[in-house]
XYZ file of C-alpha atoms in Angstrom:
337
model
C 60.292 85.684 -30.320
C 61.795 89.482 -29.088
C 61.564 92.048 -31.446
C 63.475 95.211 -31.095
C 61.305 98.612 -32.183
C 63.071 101.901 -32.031
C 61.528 104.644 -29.824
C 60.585 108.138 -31.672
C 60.141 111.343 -29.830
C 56.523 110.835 -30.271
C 57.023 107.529 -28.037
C 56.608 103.502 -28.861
C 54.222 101.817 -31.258
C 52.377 98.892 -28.996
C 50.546 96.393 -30.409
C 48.710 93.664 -28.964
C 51.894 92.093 -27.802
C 52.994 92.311 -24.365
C 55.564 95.117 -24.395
C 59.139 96.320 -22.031
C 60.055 100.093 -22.159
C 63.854 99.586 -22.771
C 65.496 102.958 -22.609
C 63.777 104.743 -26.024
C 63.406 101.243 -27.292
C 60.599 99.129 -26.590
C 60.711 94.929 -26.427
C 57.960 92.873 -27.826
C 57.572 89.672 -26.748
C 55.558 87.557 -28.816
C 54.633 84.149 -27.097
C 56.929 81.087 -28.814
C 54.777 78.680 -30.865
C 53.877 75.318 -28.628
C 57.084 72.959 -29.108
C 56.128 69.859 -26.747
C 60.077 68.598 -27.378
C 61.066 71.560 -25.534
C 58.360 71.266 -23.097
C 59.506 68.154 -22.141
C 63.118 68.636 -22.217
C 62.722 71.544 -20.151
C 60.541 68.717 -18.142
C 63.137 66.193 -17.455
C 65.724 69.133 -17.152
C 68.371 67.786 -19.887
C 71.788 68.731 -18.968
C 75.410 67.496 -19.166
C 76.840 66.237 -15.969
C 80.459 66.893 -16.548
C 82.243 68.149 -20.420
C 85.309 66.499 -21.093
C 88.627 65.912 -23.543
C 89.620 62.768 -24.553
C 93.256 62.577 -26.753
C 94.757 59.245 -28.071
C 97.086 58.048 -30.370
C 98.971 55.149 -31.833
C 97.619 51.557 -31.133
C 94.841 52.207 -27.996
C 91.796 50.687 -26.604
C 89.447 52.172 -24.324
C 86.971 50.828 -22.296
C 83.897 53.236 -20.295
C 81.510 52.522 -17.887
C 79.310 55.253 -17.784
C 76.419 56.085 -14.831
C 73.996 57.627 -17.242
C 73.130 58.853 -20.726
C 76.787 59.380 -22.855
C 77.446 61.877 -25.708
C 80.226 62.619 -27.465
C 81.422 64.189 -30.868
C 84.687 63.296 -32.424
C 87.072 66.386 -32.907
C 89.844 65.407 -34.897
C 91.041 61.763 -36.254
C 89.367 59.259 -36.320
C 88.182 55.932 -34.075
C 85.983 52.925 -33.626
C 82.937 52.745 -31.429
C 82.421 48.760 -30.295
C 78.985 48.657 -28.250
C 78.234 44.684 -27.791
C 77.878 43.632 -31.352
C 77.777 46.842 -32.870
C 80.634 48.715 -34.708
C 80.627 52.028 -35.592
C 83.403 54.056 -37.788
C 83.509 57.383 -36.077
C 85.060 60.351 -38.629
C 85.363 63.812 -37.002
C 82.136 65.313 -36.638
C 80.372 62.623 -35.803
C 78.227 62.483 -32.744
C 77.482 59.489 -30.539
C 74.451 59.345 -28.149
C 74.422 56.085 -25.860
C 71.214 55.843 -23.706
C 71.320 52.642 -21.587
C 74.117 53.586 -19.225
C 75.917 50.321 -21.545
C 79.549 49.243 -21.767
C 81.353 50.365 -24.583
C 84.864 50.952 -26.003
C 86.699 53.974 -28.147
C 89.604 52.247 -29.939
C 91.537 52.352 -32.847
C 91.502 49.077 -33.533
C 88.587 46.868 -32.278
C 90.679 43.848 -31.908
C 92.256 45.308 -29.596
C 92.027 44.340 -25.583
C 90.506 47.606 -24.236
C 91.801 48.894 -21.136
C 89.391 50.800 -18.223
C 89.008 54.697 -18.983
C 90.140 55.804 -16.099
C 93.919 54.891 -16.517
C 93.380 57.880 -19.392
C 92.014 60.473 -16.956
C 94.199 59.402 -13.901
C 95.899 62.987 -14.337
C 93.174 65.060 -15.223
C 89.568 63.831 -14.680
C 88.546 66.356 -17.241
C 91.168 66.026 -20.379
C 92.502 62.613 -20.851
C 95.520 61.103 -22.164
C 96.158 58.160 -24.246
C 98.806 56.375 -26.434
C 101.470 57.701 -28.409
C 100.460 61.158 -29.933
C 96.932 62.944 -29.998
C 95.779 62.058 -33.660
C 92.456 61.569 -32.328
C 90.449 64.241 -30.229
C 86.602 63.520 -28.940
C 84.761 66.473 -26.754
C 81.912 64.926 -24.708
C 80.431 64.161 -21.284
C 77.620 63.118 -19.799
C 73.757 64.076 -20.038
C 71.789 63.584 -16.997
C 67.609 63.862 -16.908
C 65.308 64.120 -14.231
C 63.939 61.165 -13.852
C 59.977 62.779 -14.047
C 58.911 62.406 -17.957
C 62.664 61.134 -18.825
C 61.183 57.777 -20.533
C 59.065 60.305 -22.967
C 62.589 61.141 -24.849
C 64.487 57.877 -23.774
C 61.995 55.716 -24.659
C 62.296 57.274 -28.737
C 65.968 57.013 -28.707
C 67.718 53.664 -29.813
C 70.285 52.043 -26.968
C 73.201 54.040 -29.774
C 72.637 56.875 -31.778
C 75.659 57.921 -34.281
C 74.693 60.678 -36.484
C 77.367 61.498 -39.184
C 78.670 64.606 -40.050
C 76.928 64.736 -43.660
C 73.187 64.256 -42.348
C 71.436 66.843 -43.191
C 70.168 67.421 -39.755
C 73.768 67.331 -38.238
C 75.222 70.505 -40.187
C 74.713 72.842 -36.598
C 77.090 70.559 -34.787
C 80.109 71.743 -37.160
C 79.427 75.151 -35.600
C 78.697 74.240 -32.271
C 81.990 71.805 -32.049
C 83.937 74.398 -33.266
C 82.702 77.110 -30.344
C 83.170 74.144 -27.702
C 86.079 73.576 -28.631
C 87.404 77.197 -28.267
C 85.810 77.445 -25.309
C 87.667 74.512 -24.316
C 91.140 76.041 -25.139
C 89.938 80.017 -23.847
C 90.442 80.193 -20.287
C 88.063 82.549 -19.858
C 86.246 82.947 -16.975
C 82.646 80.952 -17.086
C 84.228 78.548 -19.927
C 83.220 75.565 -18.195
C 79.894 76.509 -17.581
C 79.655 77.865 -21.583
C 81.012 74.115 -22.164
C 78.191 72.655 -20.685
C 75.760 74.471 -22.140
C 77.212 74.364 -25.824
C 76.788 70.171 -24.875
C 73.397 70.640 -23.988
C 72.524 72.414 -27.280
C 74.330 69.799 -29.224
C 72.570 67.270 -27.794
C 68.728 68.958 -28.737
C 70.276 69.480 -32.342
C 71.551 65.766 -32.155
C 67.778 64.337 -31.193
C 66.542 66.397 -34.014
C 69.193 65.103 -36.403
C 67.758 61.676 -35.148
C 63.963 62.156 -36.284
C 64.912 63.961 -38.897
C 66.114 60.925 -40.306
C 63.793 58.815 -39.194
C 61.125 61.314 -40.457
C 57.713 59.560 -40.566
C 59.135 56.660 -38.988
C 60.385 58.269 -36.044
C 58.421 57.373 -33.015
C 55.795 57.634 -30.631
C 54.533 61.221 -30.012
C 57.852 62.505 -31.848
C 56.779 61.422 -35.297
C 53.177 62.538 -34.636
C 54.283 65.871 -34.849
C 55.681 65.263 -37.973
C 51.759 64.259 -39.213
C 49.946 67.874 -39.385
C 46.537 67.030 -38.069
C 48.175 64.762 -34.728
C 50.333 67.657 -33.946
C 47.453 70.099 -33.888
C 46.198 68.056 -31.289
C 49.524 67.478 -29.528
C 50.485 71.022 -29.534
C 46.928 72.271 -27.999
C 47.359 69.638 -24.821
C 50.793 71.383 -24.406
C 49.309 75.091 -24.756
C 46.876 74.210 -22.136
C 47.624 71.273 -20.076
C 45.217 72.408 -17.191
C 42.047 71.526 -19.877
C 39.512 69.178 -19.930
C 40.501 67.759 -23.125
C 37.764 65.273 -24.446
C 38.338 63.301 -27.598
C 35.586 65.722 -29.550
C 37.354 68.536 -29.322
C 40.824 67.064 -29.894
C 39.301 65.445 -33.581
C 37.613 68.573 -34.098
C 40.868 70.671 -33.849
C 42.176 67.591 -36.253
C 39.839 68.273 -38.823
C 38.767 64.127 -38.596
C 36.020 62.256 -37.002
C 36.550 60.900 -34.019
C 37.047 57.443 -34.343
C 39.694 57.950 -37.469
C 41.298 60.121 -34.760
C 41.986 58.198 -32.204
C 42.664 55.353 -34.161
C 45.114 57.357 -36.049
C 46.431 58.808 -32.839
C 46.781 55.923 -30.983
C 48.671 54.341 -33.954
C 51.314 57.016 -34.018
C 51.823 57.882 -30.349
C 50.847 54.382 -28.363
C 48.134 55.842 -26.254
C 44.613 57.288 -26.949
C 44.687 61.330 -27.018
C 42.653 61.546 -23.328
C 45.583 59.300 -22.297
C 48.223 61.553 -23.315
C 46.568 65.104 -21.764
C 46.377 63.274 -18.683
C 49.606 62.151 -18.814
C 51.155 65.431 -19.420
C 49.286 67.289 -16.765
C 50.418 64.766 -14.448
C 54.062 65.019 -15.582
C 53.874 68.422 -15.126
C 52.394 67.885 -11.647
C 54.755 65.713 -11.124
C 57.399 67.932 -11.984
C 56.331 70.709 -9.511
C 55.854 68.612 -6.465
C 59.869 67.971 -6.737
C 60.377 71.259 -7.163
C 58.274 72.188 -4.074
C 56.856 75.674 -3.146
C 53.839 75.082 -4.043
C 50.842 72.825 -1.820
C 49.582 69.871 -3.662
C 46.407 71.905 -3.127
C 47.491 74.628 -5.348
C 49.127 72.139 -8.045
C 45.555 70.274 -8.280
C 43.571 73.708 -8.998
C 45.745 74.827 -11.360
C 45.593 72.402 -13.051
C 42.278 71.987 -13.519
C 41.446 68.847 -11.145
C 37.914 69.670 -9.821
C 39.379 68.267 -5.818
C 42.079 67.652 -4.430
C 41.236 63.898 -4.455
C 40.532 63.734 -7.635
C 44.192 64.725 -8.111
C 45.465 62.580 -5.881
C 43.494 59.459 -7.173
C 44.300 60.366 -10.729
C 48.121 60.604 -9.492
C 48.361 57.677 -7.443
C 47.235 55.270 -10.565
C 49.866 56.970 -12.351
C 52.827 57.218 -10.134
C 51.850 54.357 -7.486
C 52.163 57.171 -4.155
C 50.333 59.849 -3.245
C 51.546 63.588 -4.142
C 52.554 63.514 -0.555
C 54.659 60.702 -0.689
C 55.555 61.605 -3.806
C 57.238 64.933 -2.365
C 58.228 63.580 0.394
C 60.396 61.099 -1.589
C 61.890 63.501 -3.545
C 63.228 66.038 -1.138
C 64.996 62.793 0.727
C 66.849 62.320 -2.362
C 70.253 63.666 -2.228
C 71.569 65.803 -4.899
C 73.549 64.099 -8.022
C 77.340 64.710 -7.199
């Protein structure tokens, strides 16, 4: 949180917050509470590949094949999502999140024979063209994820997500739709890249439209946090993933014994709380080895591993290589065109 003070002649107020001399105004920064949603979407590095325009009109059919996570949010009109067996009405402001990289078709009819997408973008690979007249208009792209810690948000989502314009959760999308789609029509310099970024936001207020509805049912770690004295525990590991956590002081910071804890915990989340620090803290080692700069040495300590082969033990059960290989493996993978 930033907080803007003022500066009088007799200089700035500081409290116990770390401060910025600004001019005559000073900037507090407070520390954000612990989100681990955000930790680990900053973790698998969410973002849209590509943000694009689809118009269509008349009798049409389309059919995509898409090479990783889809999203998309209907504009104007509306259309049909077919997905196997499924069938979805789409209305505009609707959003559509499909995970498995699966086969599916926009139409307006779904008897329809659907034709490949690409005949649509053959002119423009970034606004296509369909049918007779534009009466429907979808804004969308693609959402790519590193693949370190990826499964901890794909693994909560189902293979389609539609979230309709009335949830409750959904009612930021309106807004965000409407400033993507005048950045769409601007021409301003940096639109594109203001594109992408509006895409990413929608699709963080999209997953929480998700679990919102799910509420207590939503999954795994997500709908822990949803149960006050799991997401104690949950936030601490995140606040410091270099500690020691042992299951006393996790139940202790729960307010419950320790075997209702775990029990509890690994009824919600699908592992036992030890489980899960370790996890993270290897993620997040994980994480930093692609990034390199930094030895596998210096990852380990600060960390908290007491060696370095304890660290690389501990990482080799969980990732099947050595931090080495590990490394080694990802700077030999080229970039994502």
């Amino acid at each position: 949180m930033l907080v803007l003070l003022s500066c009088g002649n007799s200089g700035p107020y500081l409290s116990d917050e770390t401060s910025r001399v600004v001019g005559k105004s000073v900037v507090i920064i407070q520390n954000p509470p612990i989100d681990p949603l955000s930790d680990i979407l900053a973790m698998v590095q969410a973002r849209p590949a590509c943000s694009v325009r689809l118009e269509a009109g008349g009798s049409w059919s389309l059919r995509f094949r898409p090479a990783t996570c889809k999203f998309n949010l209907v504009r104007r009109g509306e259309c049909w999502l077919v997905l196997g067996n499924e069938r979805h009405r789409l209305r505009p402001g609707y959003c559509v999140v499909i995970k498995d990289r699966s086969e599916f078709v926009l139409t307006s009819d779904p008897d329809l024979d659907p034709v490949d997408a690409a005949v649509a973008f053959s002119d423009d690979a970034l606004a296509g063209r369909y049918g007779v007249g534009s009466e429907v208009e979808i804004l969308g792209g693609s959402v790519t994820f590193e693949a370190v810690g990826a499964a901890q948000v794909l693994d909560l989502l189902p293979a389609t997500m539609v979230i309709r314009a009335d949830d409750t959760g959904a009612r930021p999308l309106a807004w965000l739709l409407d400033q993507l789609d005048a950045e769409w029509r601007s021409g301003l310099a940096g639109s594109r890249a203001a594109c992408d970024d509006l895409l990413r936001l929608m699709f963080v207020h999209a997953l929480r439209a998700h679990f919102e509805t799910l509420g207590n049912e939503a999954p795994g770690w997500i709908g822990a946090l949803s149960d006050p004295p799991l997401a104690s525990a949950i936030r601490a590991i995140h606040a410091k993933p270099a500690h020691p956590w042992r299951l006393e002081e996790l139940a202790d910071l729960a307010h419950q014994s320790r075997s209702t804890f775990a029990a509890r915990f690994r009824e919600r989340v699908g592992t036992t709380p030890v489980e899960y620090a370790s996890g993270w803290r290897l993620t997040i080692a994980a994480s930093r080895l692609r990034a390199g700069g930094e030895s596998a040495s210096s990852i380990a300590g600060s960390l908290g591993f007491l060696s370095d082969s304890a660290f690389g033990a501990a990482f080799k059960r969980r990732f099947g290589v050595s931090p080495g290989q590990y490394r080694a493996a990802a700077a030999s993978k080229p970039a994502p065109d």
